[in-house]
Amino acid sequence: NLSKELVGKKVVVTAGGTQERIDPVRFIGNDSSGKMGYAVARAFLARGAEVTLISGPTKLTPPNNVKFISIESAAELQDQVIKNFATSDILVMAAAVADFKPVKQSKQKIKKDPTNDRWTLELTKNPDILQAVAKIKRLNQVTVGFAAETTDLINHATKKLCEKSLDLVVANDVSQPGVGFNVDTNQVTFISSDKTVESTELLTKSEIAELLVDKVIKKTAKSNSI
Ligand code: C5P
């Protein structure tokens, strides 16, 4: 029986991958299933929080009792995160945001050019949403990011913690079996702004989500007592 420590707290969770339109029938996507973010949303609900789930397209059914916002692109995700973060206590960015989007989005389906076997698609950088959030973050707001890495996990994740002014980074080595995209399990390292580093075993994404929420509860308790 979990206690409802987060009654009255507003949480924004992002989940799934963004889709960046090329034309009306094509997009650039990624392998994110949304499973980790949805598990985080459910774990916050279980502790009594009011949850807004902002999600890219997934095969999952959103939990009951969340405010559900569906997005496609990183730009739409950014708009919704900024809008909802202002009145929230906690933000968990589990979404896999595309780093780049096409410079132009064609209104018509792009046709094959019979005279050319190659086609170059020009991309431009998407905004870093957590960096934008860092600029408007208040002292009593808690922000959590994810870091999917294949090398030098702790160094890369610690850099993210600082650059994005995060309270907690959940880092996973996505080159390991059973870890990261599309599976029901995960093995993570929690890197906290208080410099603690804690690695878990291979657990279900629900179990990881519960550990994450426990850590956030400790941080909200601290920021409330300042
Ligand atoms: O820098 P990197 O993409 O590895 O950082 C991952 C974390 O940053 C995730 O929490 C992700 O949701 C967030 N992110 C973001 N905006 C981006 C890219 C990633 O907020 N454009």
Tab-separated table of C-alpha atoms and ligand atoms in Angstrom:
chain	number	residue	atom	x	y	z
A	1	ASN	CA	0.000	0.000	0.000
A	2	LEU	CA	1.680	3.180	-1.206
A	3	SER	CA	1.216	6.413	0.646
A	4	LYS	CA	-0.105	9.380	-1.268
A	5	GLU	CA	2.755	11.801	-0.613
A	6	LEU	CA	2.099	13.695	-3.833
A	7	VAL	CA	-1.519	14.704	-3.307
A	8	GLY	CA	-1.849	18.303	-4.551
A	9	LYS	CA	1.362	18.100	-6.620
A	10	LYS	CA	1.241	18.662	-10.369
A	11	VAL	CA	3.508	16.531	-12.528
A	12	VAL	CA	4.239	16.731	-16.248
A	13	VAL	CA	5.585	13.554	-17.858
A	14	THR	CA	6.665	13.340	-21.502
A	15	ALA	CA	6.804	9.991	-23.276
A	16	GLY	CA	7.323	8.342	-26.636
A	17	GLY	CA	9.287	9.615	-29.590
A	18	THR	CA	8.721	12.688	-31.691
A	19	GLN	CA	7.935	12.459	-35.407
A	20	GLU	CA	9.391	15.078	-37.711
A	21	ARG	CA	7.411	15.485	-40.937
A	22	ILE	CA	9.130	15.271	-44.318
A	23	ASP	CA	5.904	15.375	-46.353
A	24	PRO	CA	2.260	14.304	-45.820
A	25	VAL	CA	3.146	10.578	-45.862
A	26	ARG	CA	6.680	10.462	-44.427
A	27	PHE	CA	8.405	11.375	-41.219
A	28	ILE	CA	11.641	10.869	-39.282
A	29	GLY	CA	10.975	8.864	-36.130
A	30	ASN	CA	12.804	6.805	-33.532
A	31	ASP	CA	12.458	3.522	-31.645
A	32	SER	CA	10.935	4.907	-28.438
A	33	SER	CA	7.907	2.816	-27.396
A	34	GLY	CA	6.695	5.175	-24.666
A	35	LYS	CA	6.774	2.345	-22.110
A	36	MET	CA	9.153	4.062	-19.658
A	37	GLY	CA	7.274	7.384	-19.688
A	38	TYR	CA	3.864	5.722	-19.307
A	39	ALA	CA	5.210	3.694	-16.365
A	40	VAL	CA	6.459	6.941	-14.786
A	41	ALA	CA	3.030	8.554	-15.269
A	42	ARG	CA	1.355	5.542	-13.578
A	43	ALA	CA	3.832	5.588	-10.678
A	44	PHE	CA	3.113	9.290	-10.021
A	45	LEU	CA	-0.657	8.656	-10.165
A	46	ALA	CA	-0.247	5.889	-7.578
A	47	ARG	CA	1.258	8.439	-5.178
A	48	GLY	CA	-1.676	10.825	-5.554
A	49	ALA	CA	-0.157	13.343	-7.995
A	50	GLU	CA	-2.123	15.173	-10.679
A	51	VAL	CA	-0.442	14.006	-13.894
A	52	THR	CA	-0.291	15.552	-17.364
A	53	LEU	CA	1.078	13.046	-19.876
A	54	ILE	CA	2.399	14.602	-23.084
A	55	SER	CA	3.032	11.831	-25.559
A	56	GLY	CA	4.270	11.207	-29.055
A	57	PRO	CA	2.503	8.487	-31.082
A	58	THR	CA	2.697	5.094	-29.297
A	59	LYS	CA	0.827	1.769	-29.314
A	60	LEU	CA	-0.010	2.217	-25.624
A	61	THR	CA	-3.277	3.151	-23.957
A	62	PRO	CA	-2.854	6.190	-21.712
A	63	PRO	CA	-3.603	5.511	-18.029
A	64	ASN	CA	-6.994	6.634	-16.743
A	65	ASN	CA	-6.982	9.828	-14.724
A	66	VAL	CA	-4.164	11.608	-16.573
A	67	LYS	CA	-4.615	14.791	-18.544
A	68	PHE	CA	-3.466	13.411	-21.908
A	69	ILE	CA	-1.903	15.627	-24.556
A	70	SER	CA	-0.906	14.113	-27.856
A	71	ILE	CA	1.934	15.639	-29.894
A	72	GLU	CA	3.928	14.709	-32.982
A	73	SER	CA	6.908	16.997	-33.460
A	74	ALA	CA	9.551	18.323	-31.062
A	75	ALA	CA	8.210	21.842	-31.677
A	76	GLU	CA	4.705	20.790	-30.532
A	77	LEU	CA	6.218	18.974	-27.554
A	78	GLN	CA	8.176	22.083	-26.587
A	79	ASP	CA	5.029	24.276	-26.770
A	80	GLN	CA	3.070	21.895	-24.531
A	81	VAL	CA	5.917	21.378	-22.041
A	82	ILE	CA	6.522	25.120	-21.622
A	83	LYS	CA	2.785	25.798	-21.284
A	84	ASN	CA	2.214	23.087	-18.645
A	85	PHE	CA	5.503	23.395	-16.761
A	86	ALA	CA	4.701	26.914	-15.557
A	87	THR	CA	2.011	25.629	-13.177
A	88	SER	CA	3.707	22.309	-12.302
A	89	ASP	CA	5.886	21.124	-9.451
A	90	ILE	CA	7.679	18.319	-11.267
A	91	LEU	CA	8.720	17.584	-14.868
A	92	VAL	CA	9.999	14.210	-16.081
A	93	MET	CA	11.227	14.268	-19.696
A	94	ALA	CA	11.197	10.625	-20.763
A	95	ALA	CA	10.372	11.460	-24.391
A	96	ALA	CA	12.928	10.680	-27.080
A	97	VAL	CA	13.094	14.020	-28.845
A	98	ALA	CA	14.454	14.022	-32.403
A	99	ASP	CA	17.679	16.005	-32.538
A	100	PHE	CA	16.959	17.205	-36.072
A	101	LYS	CA	13.962	17.998	-38.285
A	102	PRO	CA	13.696	18.600	-42.037
A	103	VAL	CA	14.389	22.245	-42.959
A	104	LYS	CA	11.343	22.156	-45.238
A	105	GLN	CA	8.132	20.231	-44.772
A	106	SER	CA	6.670	19.587	-48.191
A	107	LYS	CA	2.899	20.107	-48.502
A	108	GLN	CA	2.817	17.571	-51.374
A	109	LYS	CA	4.184	14.026	-51.412
A	110	ILE	CA	7.763	14.266	-52.654
A	111	LYS	CA	8.122	12.438	-55.999
A	112	LYS	CA	11.032	10.238	-57.075
A	113	ASP	CA	13.367	11.990	-59.477
A	114	PRO	CA	13.912	9.477	-62.334
A	115	THR	CA	17.191	11.159	-63.311
A	116	ASN	CA	18.793	10.918	-59.881
A	117	ASP	CA	19.495	7.878	-57.666
A	118	ARG	CA	20.377	10.096	-54.742
A	119	TRP	CA	18.343	12.519	-52.732
A	120	THR	CA	19.642	14.803	-50.027
A	121	LEU	CA	17.322	15.804	-47.198
A	122	GLU	CA	18.462	18.892	-45.358
A	123	LEU	CA	17.992	18.850	-41.586
A	124	THR	CA	18.104	21.545	-38.945
A	125	LYS	CA	18.558	21.223	-35.189
A	126	ASN	CA	15.512	20.975	-32.943
A	127	PRO	CA	15.406	23.117	-29.785
A	128	ASP	CA	16.584	21.438	-26.581
A	129	ILE	CA	13.414	21.490	-24.509
A	130	LEU	CA	15.080	20.854	-21.149
A	131	GLN	CA	17.516	23.704	-21.779
A	132	ALA	CA	14.559	26.011	-22.445
A	133	VAL	CA	12.901	24.702	-19.255
A	134	ALA	CA	16.115	25.365	-17.282
A	135	LYS	CA	15.770	29.083	-18.096
A	136	ILE	CA	12.285	29.361	-16.576
A	137	LYS	CA	12.705	26.850	-13.747
A	138	ARG	CA	11.904	28.061	-10.226
A	139	LEU	CA	13.827	26.877	-7.166
A	140	ASN	CA	11.017	24.665	-5.868
A	141	GLN	CA	10.429	22.918	-9.213
A	142	VAL	CA	12.032	19.506	-9.757
A	143	THR	CA	13.162	18.431	-13.240
A	144	VAL	CA	14.255	14.962	-14.304
A	145	GLY	CA	15.883	13.965	-17.601
A	146	PHE	CA	16.784	10.681	-19.217
A	147	ALA	CA	20.107	9.913	-20.880
A	148	ALA	CA	20.376	7.016	-23.305
A	149	GLU	CA	24.056	6.377	-23.899
A	150	THR	CA	26.229	3.701	-25.418
A	151	THR	CA	29.599	4.861	-24.050
A	152	ASP	CA	30.927	6.687	-20.989
A	153	LEU	CA	27.489	6.671	-19.357
A	154	ILE	CA	28.195	8.536	-16.121
A	155	ASN	CA	30.280	11.333	-17.662
A	156	HIS	CA	27.753	12.050	-20.392
A	157	ALA	CA	24.833	11.924	-17.981
A	158	THR	CA	26.559	14.193	-15.440
A	159	LYS	CA	27.206	16.712	-18.214
A	160	LYS	CA	23.466	16.637	-19.049
A	161	LEU	CA	22.561	17.146	-15.376
A	162	CYS	CA	24.620	20.368	-15.287
A	163	GLU	CA	23.815	21.734	-18.762
A	164	LYS	CA	20.067	21.248	-18.336
A	165	SER	CA	19.979	22.264	-14.600
A	166	LEU	CA	18.370	18.941	-13.704
A	167	ASP	CA	17.756	17.537	-10.240
A	168	LEU	CA	18.042	13.961	-11.437
A	169	VAL	CA	19.218	12.113	-14.535
A	170	VAL	CA	18.149	8.562	-15.267
A	171	ALA	CA	20.928	7.138	-17.408
A	172	ASN	CA	20.779	3.870	-19.270
A	173	ASP	CA	23.296	2.052	-21.413
A	174	VAL	CA	21.150	1.228	-24.430
A	175	SER	CA	23.801	-1.087	-25.878
A	176	GLN	CA	23.009	-3.662	-23.141
A	177	PRO	CA	20.400	-6.399	-23.742
A	178	GLY	CA	17.042	-5.778	-22.024
A	179	VAL	CA	17.805	-2.067	-21.596
A	180	GLY	CA	16.179	0.989	-23.138
A	181	PHE	CA	13.993	1.168	-26.230
A	182	ASN	CA	10.932	-1.045	-26.712
A	183	VAL	CA	11.552	-3.665	-23.994
A	184	ASP	CA	9.649	-4.048	-20.717
A	185	THR	CA	12.808	-4.003	-18.604
A	186	ASN	CA	15.504	-1.465	-17.912
A	187	GLN	CA	18.710	-1.071	-15.952
A	188	VAL	CA	19.550	2.478	-14.996
A	189	THR	CA	21.919	4.664	-13.050
A	190	PHE	CA	20.365	7.541	-11.113
A	191	ILE	CA	22.651	10.569	-11.050
A	192	SER	CA	21.478	13.249	-8.681
A	193	SER	CA	22.293	16.946	-8.314
A	194	ASP	CA	23.435	16.106	-4.759
A	195	LYS	CA	26.252	14.101	-6.485
A	196	THR	CA	24.950	10.658	-5.507
A	197	VAL	CA	25.181	7.929	-8.143
A	198	GLU	CA	23.135	4.766	-7.774
A	199	SER	CA	22.828	1.876	-10.229
A	200	THR	CA	19.903	-0.555	-10.265
A	201	GLU	CA	19.746	-4.165	-11.370
A	202	LEU	CA	17.749	-5.141	-14.455
A	203	LEU	CA	14.176	-4.360	-13.319
A	204	THR	CA	10.792	-3.856	-14.959
A	205	LYS	CA	10.076	-0.342	-16.187
A	206	SER	CA	7.346	-0.101	-13.503
A	207	GLU	CA	9.907	-0.878	-10.799
A	208	ILE	CA	12.327	1.703	-12.230
A	209	ALA	CA	9.457	4.232	-12.334
A	210	GLU	CA	8.696	3.606	-8.640
A	211	LEU	CA	12.351	4.174	-7.698
A	212	LEU	CA	12.342	7.381	-9.748
A	213	VAL	CA	9.222	8.642	-7.972
A	214	ASP	CA	10.743	7.799	-4.552
A	215	LYS	CA	13.761	9.939	-5.423
A	216	VAL	CA	11.592	12.817	-6.639
A	217	ILE	CA	9.523	12.678	-3.424
A	218	LYS	CA	12.736	13.096	-1.380
A	219	LYS	CA	13.684	16.101	-3.508
A	220	THR	CA	10.266	17.782	-3.268
A	221	ALA	CA	10.333	17.292	0.502
A	222	LYS	CA	13.717	19.085	0.583
A	223	SER	CA	12.675	21.952	-1.695
A	224	ASN	CA	9.501	22.455	0.396
A	225	SER	CA	11.502	22.799	3.592
A	226	ILE	CA	13.743	25.621	2.256
B	1	C5P	O1	20.951	15.449	-24.863
B	1	C5P	P1	20.058	14.245	-24.859
B	1	C5P	O2	19.082	14.225	-26.005
B	1	C5P	O3	20.761	12.933	-24.757
B	1	C5P	O4	19.250	14.417	-23.506
B	1	C5P	C1	18.246	13.550	-23.145
B	1	C5P	C2	17.249	14.256	-22.266
B	1	C5P	O5	16.957	15.552	-22.795
B	1	C5P	C3	15.928	13.530	-22.233
B	1	C5P	O6	15.342	13.729	-20.977
B	1	C5P	C4	15.154	14.208	-23.363
B	1	C5P	O7	13.755	14.093	-23.159
B	1	C5P	C5	15.630	15.643	-23.267
B	1	C5P	N1	15.684	16.350	-24.564
B	1	C5P	C6	15.033	17.564	-24.701
B	1	C5P	N2	15.075	18.243	-25.896
B	1	C5P	C7	15.770	17.738	-26.932
B	1	C5P	C8	16.475	16.523	-26.793
B	1	C5P	C9	16.385	15.857	-25.595
B	1	C5P	O8	14.411	18.028	-23.742
B	1	C5P	N3	15.804	18.400	-28.079
